[in-house]
Amino acid sequence: MKVRFAPSPTGLLHVGNARVALANWCLARRAGGRFLLRLDDTDAERSKSEYAAAIEEDLRWLGLDWDESFRQSDRLDRYAAAAERLKAAGRLYPCLETEEELAFKREQRIKQGRPPIYDRAALKMTQEQLGRAIANGKQPHWRFLLSPREVTWTDGVLGRRTVKLPSLSDPVLIRADGGFLYTFTSVVDDLESGVTHVVRGEDHVTNTGVQLDIFAALGGSPAALRFAHLPLLTDSDGGPLSKRIGSLSLRQLRRDGVEAAA
């Protein structure tokens, strides 16, 4: 067994993060497996080195150790190589629509009583049209061409789950500025680092269907990955916890005198 805890160093860990980390750590230690700490820091604008250091400090305060760790920012060449493989296979395609154009398309589809998913108009663009647009200063973002199928798995917490890929928009994996998105980098890392079990919040259920499709497109065996999606901790109003709620950060709880065991 190999599990991973993959926080983004864009803020302090809160109790919801700690719960996911603890679940992964306990599973790995009980099974004699490995616990990977992965810092998902590809958002260069929001990721801070002080938050990365705080994450490690807070985990140690909780008594959670790890067997290996790495930062996604050190693996950009691996994501670029994986992207080239998807492009060569026809599974990653360039799009030139602006946010405003995409918003307008969604509004029109809703008015027509159709689901507001991307219409794949970019697939009709010729290489000549793309080259001309790039020569005029436009940079494409890149979408993953989802398979026309359902993805089903037996979840370790929720039981049998199915995601219908045709009901979803092809996800953007690479922004126009060249930045890689979590949906993509997480799959590349899970595949190349040998993760066997992914334990995370139930807000990622739809992501799992998409990521299993990407996993297969990159040559991985979806059967080699097992998933478990935990119910989310919520605030007093029933909303999701956020790193912006400072009072629920591990750092503030420790300052308030709360013991790590508690």
PDB file of N, CA and C in Angstrom, residues 71-152:
ATOM      1  N   ARG A  71       7.822  18.082  -4.143  1.00  0.00           N
ATOM      2  CA  ARG A  71       6.999  19.231  -4.536  1.00  0.00           C
ATOM      3  C   ARG A  71       6.714  19.141  -6.033  1.00  0.00           C
ATOM      4  N   GLN A  72       5.488  19.447  -6.398  1.00  0.00           N
ATOM      5  CA  GLN A  72       5.151  19.385  -7.819  1.00  0.00           C
ATOM      6  C   GLN A  72       5.964  20.375  -8.649  1.00  0.00           C
ATOM      7  N   SER A  73       6.361  21.477  -8.056  1.00  0.00           N
ATOM      8  CA  SER A  73       7.143  22.470  -8.801  1.00  0.00           C
ATOM      9  C   SER A  73       8.493  21.924  -9.259  1.00  0.00           C
ATOM     10  N   ASP A  74       8.932  20.810  -8.672  1.00  0.00           N
ATOM     11  CA  ASP A  74      10.186  20.191  -9.090  1.00  0.00           C
ATOM     12  C   ASP A  74       9.984  19.163 -10.198  1.00  0.00           C
ATOM     13  N   ARG A  75       8.732  18.990 -10.632  1.00  0.00           N
ATOM     14  CA  ARG A  75       8.435  17.936 -11.603  1.00  0.00           C
ATOM     15  C   ARG A  75       7.781  18.481 -12.882  1.00  0.00           C
ATOM     16  N   LEU A  76       7.996  19.744 -13.166  1.00  0.00           N
ATOM     17  CA  LEU A  76       7.353  20.343 -14.331  1.00  0.00           C
ATOM     18  C   LEU A  76       7.746  19.640 -15.633  1.00  0.00           C
ATOM     19  N   ASP A  77       8.985  19.126 -15.693  1.00  0.00           N
ATOM     20  CA  ASP A  77       9.408  18.430 -16.906  1.00  0.00           C
ATOM     21  C   ASP A  77       8.627  17.136 -17.106  1.00  0.00           C
ATOM     22  N   ARG A  78       8.237  16.494 -16.001  1.00  0.00           N
ATOM     23  CA  ARG A  78       7.465  15.254 -16.104  1.00  0.00           C
ATOM     24  C   ARG A  78       6.058  15.527 -16.630  1.00  0.00           C
ATOM     25  N   TYR A  79       5.464  16.645 -16.180  1.00  0.00           N
ATOM     26  CA  TYR A  79       4.127  17.002 -16.657  1.00  0.00           C
ATOM     27  C   TYR A  79       4.172  17.382 -18.141  1.00  0.00           C
ATOM     28  N   ALA A  80       5.238  18.077 -18.539  1.00  0.00           N
ATOM     29  CA  ALA A  80       5.380  18.458 -19.942  1.00  0.00           C
ATOM     30  C   ALA A  80       5.511  17.217 -20.824  1.00  0.00           C
ATOM     31  N   ALA A  81       6.268  16.233 -20.355  1.00  0.00           N
ATOM     32  CA  ALA A  81       6.446  15.001 -21.122  1.00  0.00           C
ATOM     33  C   ALA A  81       5.128  14.238 -21.239  1.00  0.00           C
ATOM     34  N   ALA A  82       4.378  14.185 -20.143  1.00  0.00           N
ATOM     35  CA  ALA A  82       3.088  13.494 -20.165  1.00  0.00           C
ATOM     36  C   ALA A  82       2.114  14.206 -21.092  1.00  0.00           C
ATOM     37  N   ALA A  83       2.155  15.540 -21.089  1.00  0.00           N
ATOM     38  CA  ALA A  83       1.279  16.315 -21.966  1.00  0.00           C
ATOM     39  C   ALA A  83       1.590  16.027 -23.430  1.00  0.00           C
ATOM     40  N   GLU A  84       2.852  15.903 -23.762  1.00  0.00           N
ATOM     41  CA  GLU A  84       3.225  15.612 -25.143  1.00  0.00           C
ATOM     42  C   GLU A  84       2.704  14.241 -25.576  1.00  0.00           C
ATOM     43  N   ARG A  85       2.707  13.281 -24.647  1.00  0.00           N
ATOM     44  CA  ARG A  85       2.171  11.957 -24.982  1.00  0.00           C
ATOM     45  C   ARG A  85       0.674  12.036 -25.270  1.00  0.00           C
ATOM     46  N   LEU A  86      -0.040  12.818 -24.488  1.00  0.00           N
ATOM     47  CA  LEU A  86      -1.483  12.963 -24.704  1.00  0.00           C
ATOM     48  C   LEU A  86      -1.771  13.702 -26.009  1.00  0.00           C
ATOM     49  N   LYS A  87      -0.954  14.700 -26.326  1.00  0.00           N
ATOM     50  CA  LYS A  87      -1.130  15.418 -27.589  1.00  0.00           C
ATOM     51  C   LYS A  87      -0.904  14.468 -28.770  1.00  0.00           C
ATOM     52  N   ALA A  88       0.138  13.666 -28.688  1.00  0.00           N
ATOM     53  CA  ALA A  88       0.458  12.732 -29.774  1.00  0.00           C
ATOM     54  C   ALA A  88      -0.654  11.707 -29.963  1.00  0.00           C
ATOM     55  N   ALA A  89      -1.351  11.380 -28.866  1.00  0.00           N
ATOM     56  CA  ALA A  89      -2.434  10.393 -28.928  1.00  0.00           C
ATOM     57  C   ALA A  89      -3.774  11.027 -29.309  1.00  0.00           C
ATOM     58  N   GLY A  90      -3.776  12.349 -29.517  1.00  0.00           N
ATOM     59  CA  GLY A  90      -5.009  13.031 -29.873  1.00  0.00           C
ATOM     60  C   GLY A  90      -5.964  13.234 -28.713  1.00  0.00           C
ATOM     61  N   ARG A  91      -5.453  13.136 -27.491  1.00  0.00           N
ATOM     62  CA  ARG A  91      -6.321  13.271 -26.315  1.00  0.00           C
ATOM     63  C   ARG A  91      -6.212  14.642 -25.648  1.00  0.00           C
ATOM     64  N   LEU A  92      -5.276  15.467 -26.108  1.00  0.00           N
ATOM     65  CA  LEU A  92      -5.117  16.813 -25.561  1.00  0.00           C
ATOM     66  C   LEU A  92      -5.175  17.781 -26.737  1.00  0.00           C
ATOM     67  N   TYR A  93      -6.151  18.685 -26.725  1.00  0.00           N
ATOM     68  CA  TYR A  93      -6.348  19.546 -27.893  1.00  0.00           C
ATOM     69  C   TYR A  93      -6.407  21.020 -27.495  1.00  0.00           C
ATOM     70  N   PRO A  94      -5.944  21.899 -28.386  1.00  0.00           N
ATOM     71  CA  PRO A  94      -5.855  23.322 -28.078  1.00  0.00           C
ATOM     72  C   PRO A  94      -7.200  24.027 -28.274  1.00  0.00           C
ATOM     73  N   CYS A  95      -7.463  25.004 -27.406  1.00  0.00           N
ATOM     74  CA  CYS A  95      -8.686  25.810 -27.476  1.00  0.00           C
ATOM     75  C   CYS A  95      -8.300  27.283 -27.351  1.00  0.00           C
ATOM     76  N   LEU A  96      -9.032  28.135 -28.041  1.00  0.00           N
ATOM     77  CA  LEU A  96      -8.688  29.559 -28.073  1.00  0.00           C
ATOM     78  C   LEU A  96      -9.781  30.456 -27.495  1.00  0.00           C
ATOM     79  N   GLU A  97     -10.895  29.876 -27.054  1.00  0.00           N
ATOM     80  CA  GLU A  97     -11.975  30.712 -26.517  1.00  0.00           C
ATOM     81  C   GLU A  97     -11.529  31.452 -25.252  1.00  0.00           C
ATOM     82  N   THR A  98     -12.008  32.681 -25.104  1.00  0.00           N
ATOM     83  CA  THR A  98     -11.748  33.450 -23.893  1.00  0.00           C
ATOM     84  C   THR A  98     -12.754  33.055 -22.821  1.00  0.00           C
ATOM     85  N   GLU A  99     -12.518  33.485 -21.582  1.00  0.00           N
ATOM     86  CA  GLU A  99     -13.468  33.221 -20.491  1.00  0.00           C
ATOM     87  C   GLU A  99     -14.840  33.803 -20.820  1.00  0.00           C
ATOM     88  N   GLU A 100     -14.834  34.996 -21.438  1.00  0.00           N
ATOM     89  CA  GLU A 100     -16.104  35.641 -21.788  1.00  0.00           C
ATOM     90  C   GLU A 100     -16.857  34.825 -22.833  1.00  0.00           C
ATOM     91  N   GLU A 101     -16.145  34.319 -23.820  1.00  0.00           N
ATOM     92  CA  GLU A 101     -16.784  33.511 -24.861  1.00  0.00           C
ATOM     93  C   GLU A 101     -17.341  32.213 -24.293  1.00  0.00           C
ATOM     94  N   LEU A 102     -16.595  31.600 -23.391  1.00  0.00           N
ATOM     95  CA  LEU A 102     -17.061  30.359 -22.777  1.00  0.00           C
ATOM     96  C   LEU A 102     -18.291  30.610 -21.903  1.00  0.00           C
ATOM     97  N   ALA A 103     -18.284  31.723 -21.165  1.00  0.00           N
ATOM     98  CA  ALA A 103     -19.436  32.072 -20.326  1.00  0.00           C
ATOM     99  C   ALA A 103     -20.675  32.289 -21.183  1.00  0.00           C
ATOM    100  N   PHE A 104     -20.502  32.951 -22.328  1.00  0.00           N
ATOM    101  CA  PHE A 104     -21.627  33.200 -23.237  1.00  0.00           C
ATOM    102  C   PHE A 104     -22.180  31.874 -23.766  1.00  0.00           C
ATOM    103  N   LYS A 105     -21.279  30.957 -24.127  1.00  0.00           N
ATOM    104  CA  LYS A 105     -21.727  29.653 -24.623  1.00  0.00           C
ATOM    105  C   LYS A 105     -22.527  28.907 -23.554  1.00  0.00           C
ATOM    106  N   ARG A 106     -22.062  28.966 -22.303  1.00  0.00           N
ATOM    107  CA  ARG A 106     -22.780  28.275 -21.227  1.00  0.00           C
ATOM    108  C   ARG A 106     -24.175  28.866 -21.050  1.00  0.00           C
ATOM    109  N   GLU A 107     -24.262  30.192 -21.072  1.00  0.00           N
ATOM    110  CA  GLU A 107     -25.559  30.857 -20.926  1.00  0.00           C
ATOM    111  C   GLU A 107     -26.517  30.455 -22.043  1.00  0.00           C
ATOM    112  N   GLN A 108     -26.009  30.384 -23.278  1.00  0.00           N
ATOM    113  CA  GLN A 108     -26.848  30.018 -24.415  1.00  0.00           C
ATOM    114  C   GLN A 108     -27.365  28.594 -24.292  1.00  0.00           C
ATOM    115  N   ARG A 109     -26.504  27.698 -23.852  1.00  0.00           N
ATOM    116  CA  ARG A 109     -26.919  26.297 -23.706  1.00  0.00           C
ATOM    117  C   ARG A 109     -27.979  26.158 -22.611  1.00  0.00           C
ATOM    118  N   ILE A 110     -27.817  26.906 -21.536  1.00  0.00           N
ATOM    119  CA  ILE A 110     -28.805  26.864 -20.460  1.00  0.00           C
ATOM    120  C   ILE A 110     -30.156  27.376 -20.962  1.00  0.00           C
ATOM    121  N   LYS A 111     -30.137  28.459 -21.726  1.00  0.00           N
ATOM    122  CA  LYS A 111     -31.375  29.013 -22.279  1.00  0.00           C
ATOM    123  C   LYS A 111     -32.066  28.028 -23.219  1.00  0.00           C
ATOM    124  N   GLN A 112     -31.253  27.207 -23.886  1.00  0.00           N
ATOM    125  CA  GLN A 112     -31.791  26.219 -24.817  1.00  0.00           C
ATOM    126  C   GLN A 112     -32.192  24.915 -24.131  1.00  0.00           C
ATOM    127  N   GLY A 113     -32.032  24.887 -22.795  1.00  0.00           N
ATOM    128  CA  GLY A 113     -32.393  23.694 -22.046  1.00  0.00           C
ATOM    129  C   GLY A 113     -31.390  22.565 -22.173  1.00  0.00           C
ATOM    130  N   ARG A 114     -30.159  22.909 -22.563  1.00  0.00           N
ATOM    131  CA  ARG A 114     -29.113  21.904 -22.698  1.00  0.00           C
ATOM    132  C   ARG A 114     -28.100  22.047 -21.569  1.00  0.00           C
ATOM    133  N   PRO A 115     -27.404  20.978 -21.219  1.00  0.00           N
ATOM    134  CA  PRO A 115     -26.401  21.075 -20.152  1.00  0.00           C
ATOM    135  C   PRO A 115     -25.282  22.037 -20.548  1.00  0.00           C
ATOM    136  N   PRO A 116     -24.791  22.850 -19.622  1.00  0.00           N
ATOM    137  CA  PRO A 116     -23.775  23.871 -19.948  1.00  0.00           C
ATOM    138  C   PRO A 116     -22.361  23.307 -20.021  1.00  0.00           C
ATOM    139  N   ILE A 117     -22.187  22.319 -20.889  1.00  0.00           N
ATOM    140  CA  ILE A 117     -20.852  21.729 -21.040  1.00  0.00           C
ATOM    141  C   ILE A 117     -20.201  22.241 -22.318  1.00  0.00           C
ATOM    142  N   TYR A 118     -18.877  22.125 -22.379  1.00  0.00           N
ATOM    143  CA  TYR A 118     -18.126  22.633 -23.527  1.00  0.00           C
ATOM    144  C   TYR A 118     -18.518  21.871 -24.796  1.00  0.00           C
ATOM    145  N   ASP A 119     -18.699  22.590 -25.892  1.00  0.00           N
ATOM    146  CA  ASP A 119     -19.217  22.005 -27.134  1.00  0.00           C
ATOM    147  C   ASP A 119     -18.149  21.419 -28.048  1.00  0.00           C
ATOM    148  N   ARG A 120     -16.901  21.432 -27.630  1.00  0.00           N
ATOM    149  CA  ARG A 120     -15.789  20.873 -28.405  1.00  0.00           C
ATOM    150  C   ARG A 120     -15.605  21.560 -29.762  1.00  0.00           C
ATOM    151  N   ALA A 121     -15.997  22.819 -29.822  1.00  0.00           N
ATOM    152  CA  ALA A 121     -15.855  23.563 -31.077  1.00  0.00           C
ATOM    153  C   ALA A 121     -14.397  23.629 -31.527  1.00  0.00           C
ATOM    154  N   ALA A 122     -13.472  23.616 -30.575  1.00  0.00           N
ATOM    155  CA  ALA A 122     -12.054  23.738 -30.929  1.00  0.00           C
ATOM    156  C   ALA A 122     -11.554  22.552 -31.744  1.00  0.00           C
ATOM    157  N   LEU A 123     -12.241  21.410 -31.660  1.00  0.00           N
ATOM    158  CA  LEU A 123     -11.816  20.243 -32.422  1.00  0.00           C
ATOM    159  C   LEU A 123     -11.974  20.467 -33.930  1.00  0.00           C
ATOM    160  N   LYS A 124     -12.798  21.448 -34.307  1.00  0.00           N
ATOM    161  CA  LYS A 124     -13.017  21.735 -35.725  1.00  0.00           C
ATOM    162  C   LYS A 124     -11.968  22.702 -36.290  1.00  0.00           C
ATOM    163  N   MET A 125     -11.127  23.233 -35.410  1.00  0.00           N
ATOM    164  CA  MET A 125     -10.122  24.198 -35.841  1.00  0.00           C
ATOM    165  C   MET A 125      -8.999  23.500 -36.597  1.00  0.00           C
ATOM    166  N   THR A 126      -8.600  24.068 -37.717  1.00  0.00           N
ATOM    167  CA  THR A 126      -7.509  23.488 -38.509  1.00  0.00           C
ATOM    168  C   THR A 126      -6.157  23.951 -37.961  1.00  0.00           C
ATOM    169  N   GLN A 127      -5.104  23.235 -38.355  1.00  0.00           N
ATOM    170  CA  GLN A 127      -3.757  23.626 -37.946  1.00  0.00           C
ATOM    171  C   GLN A 127      -3.414  25.008 -38.479  1.00  0.00           C
ATOM    172  N   GLU A 128      -3.907  25.316 -39.661  1.00  0.00           N
ATOM    173  CA  GLU A 128      -3.655  26.632 -40.246  1.00  0.00           C
ATOM    174  C   GLU A 128      -4.303  27.728 -39.409  1.00  0.00           C
ATOM    175  N   GLN A 129      -5.546  27.503 -38.982  1.00  0.00           N
ATOM    176  CA  GLN A 129      -6.239  28.485 -38.144  1.00  0.00           C
ATOM    177  C   GLN A 129      -5.526  28.656 -36.810  1.00  0.00           C
ATOM    178  N   LEU A 130      -5.096  27.533 -36.227  1.00  0.00           N
ATOM    179  CA  LEU A 130      -4.380  27.601 -34.953  1.00  0.00           C
ATOM    180  C   LEU A 130      -3.069  28.369 -35.120  1.00  0.00           C
ATOM    181  N   GLY A 131      -2.311  28.047 -36.157  1.00  0.00           N
ATOM    182  CA  GLY A 131      -1.041  28.731 -36.383  1.00  0.00           C
ATOM    183  C   GLY A 131      -1.213  30.220 -36.601  1.00  0.00           C
ATOM    184  N   ARG A 132      -2.270  30.586 -37.315  1.00  0.00           N
ATOM    185  CA  ARG A 132      -2.526  32.001 -37.565  1.00  0.00           C
ATOM    186  C   ARG A 132      -2.872  32.729 -36.269  1.00  0.00           C
ATOM    187  N   ALA A 133      -3.667  32.085 -35.426  1.00  0.00           N
ATOM    188  CA  ALA A 133      -4.056  32.695 -34.155  1.00  0.00           C
ATOM    189  C   ALA A 133      -2.844  32.892 -33.250  1.00  0.00           C
ATOM    190  N   ILE A 134      -1.976  31.890 -33.198  1.00  0.00           N
ATOM    191  CA  ILE A 134      -0.769  31.992 -32.365  1.00  0.00           C
ATOM    192  C   ILE A 134       0.146  33.087 -32.897  1.00  0.00           C
ATOM    193  N   ALA A 135       0.245  33.178 -34.235  1.00  0.00           N
ATOM    194  CA  ALA A 135       1.078  34.227 -34.845  1.00  0.00           C
ATOM    195  C   ALA A 135       0.545  35.615 -34.516  1.00  0.00           C
ATOM    196  N   ASN A 136      -0.762  35.705 -34.257  1.00  0.00           N
ATOM    197  CA  ASN A 136      -1.379  36.986 -33.906  1.00  0.00           C
ATOM    198  C   ASN A 136      -1.366  37.253 -32.401  1.00  0.00           C
ATOM    199  N   GLY A 137      -0.664  36.390 -31.649  1.00  0.00           N
ATOM    200  CA  GLY A 137      -0.489  36.644 -30.231  1.00  0.00           C
ATOM    201  C   GLY A 137      -1.390  35.873 -29.290  1.00  0.00           C
ATOM    202  N   LYS A 138      -2.281  35.030 -29.823  1.00  0.00           N
ATOM    203  CA  LYS A 138      -3.153  34.244 -28.951  1.00  0.00           C
ATOM    204  C   LYS A 138      -2.450  32.962 -28.525  1.00  0.00           C
ATOM    205  N   GLN A 139      -2.656  32.587 -27.258  1.00  0.00           N
ATOM    206  CA  GLN A 139      -2.082  31.345 -26.749  1.00  0.00           C
ATOM    207  C   GLN A 139      -3.220  30.410 -26.346  1.00  0.00           C
ATOM    208  N   PRO A 140      -3.169  29.159 -26.796  1.00  0.00           N
ATOM    209  CA  PRO A 140      -4.262  28.246 -26.475  1.00  0.00           C
ATOM    210  C   PRO A 140      -4.161  27.688 -25.055  1.00  0.00           C
ATOM    211  N   HIS A 141      -5.317  27.330 -24.503  1.00  0.00           N
ATOM    212  CA  HIS A 141      -5.320  26.443 -23.354  1.00  0.00           C
ATOM    213  C   HIS A 141      -5.637  25.050 -23.889  1.00  0.00           C
ATOM    214  N   TRP A 142      -5.351  24.024 -23.112  1.00  0.00           N
ATOM    215  CA  TRP A 142      -5.438  22.659 -23.622  1.00  0.00           C
ATOM    216  C   TRP A 142      -6.431  21.833 -22.805  1.00  0.00           C
ATOM    217  N   ARG A 143      -7.353  21.194 -23.520  1.00  0.00           N
ATOM    218  CA  ARG A 143      -8.368  20.354 -22.889  1.00  0.00           C
ATOM    219  C   ARG A 143      -8.110  18.876 -23.167  1.00  0.00           C
ATOM    220  N   PHE A 144      -8.533  18.058 -22.210  1.00  0.00           N
ATOM    221  CA  PHE A 144      -8.423  16.605 -22.359  1.00  0.00           C
ATOM    222  C   PHE A 144      -9.717  16.073 -22.949  1.00  0.00           C
ATOM    223  N   LEU A 145      -9.610  15.280 -24.016  1.00  0.00           N
ATOM    224  CA  LEU A 145     -10.768  14.709 -24.690  1.00  0.00           C
ATOM    225  C   LEU A 145     -11.254  13.492 -23.906  1.00  0.00           C
ATOM    226  N   LEU A 146     -12.356  13.675 -23.181  1.00  0.00           N
ATOM    227  CA  LEU A 146     -12.893  12.596 -22.356  1.00  0.00           C
ATOM    228  C   LEU A 146     -13.444  11.463 -23.217  1.00  0.00           C
ATOM    229  N   SER A 147     -13.360  10.249 -22.709  1.00  0.00           N
ATOM    230  CA  SER A 147     -13.904   9.089 -23.407  1.00  0.00           C
ATOM    231  C   SER A 147     -15.434   9.113 -23.360  1.00  0.00           C
ATOM    232  N   PRO A 148     -16.086   8.551 -24.378  1.00  0.00           N
ATOM    233  CA  PRO A 148     -17.548   8.504 -24.393  1.00  0.00           C
ATOM    234  C   PRO A 148     -18.083   7.311 -23.601  1.00  0.00           C
ATOM    235  N   ARG A 149     -17.830   7.304 -22.307  1.00  0.00           N
ATOM    236  CA  ARG A 149     -18.202   6.138 -21.503  1.00  0.00           C
ATOM    237  C   ARG A 149     -18.483   6.534 -20.065  1.00  0.00           C
ATOM    238  N   GLU A 150     -18.926   5.554 -19.295  1.00  0.00           N
ATOM    239  CA  GLU A 150     -19.079   5.726 -17.858  1.00  0.00           C
ATOM    240  C   GLU A 150     -17.862   5.132 -17.163  1.00  0.00           C
ATOM    241  N   VAL A 151     -17.450   5.755 -16.060  1.00  0.00           N
ATOM    242  CA  VAL A 151     -16.361   5.226 -15.235  1.00  0.00           C
ATOM    243  C   VAL A 151     -16.967   4.771 -13.911  1.00  0.00           C
ATOM    244  N   THR A 152     -16.729   3.522 -13.556  1.00  0.00           N
ATOM    245  CA  THR A 152     -17.309   2.950 -12.344  1.00  0.00           C
ATOM    246  C   THR A 152     -16.214   2.366 -11.470  1.00  0.00           C
TER     247      THR A 152
END
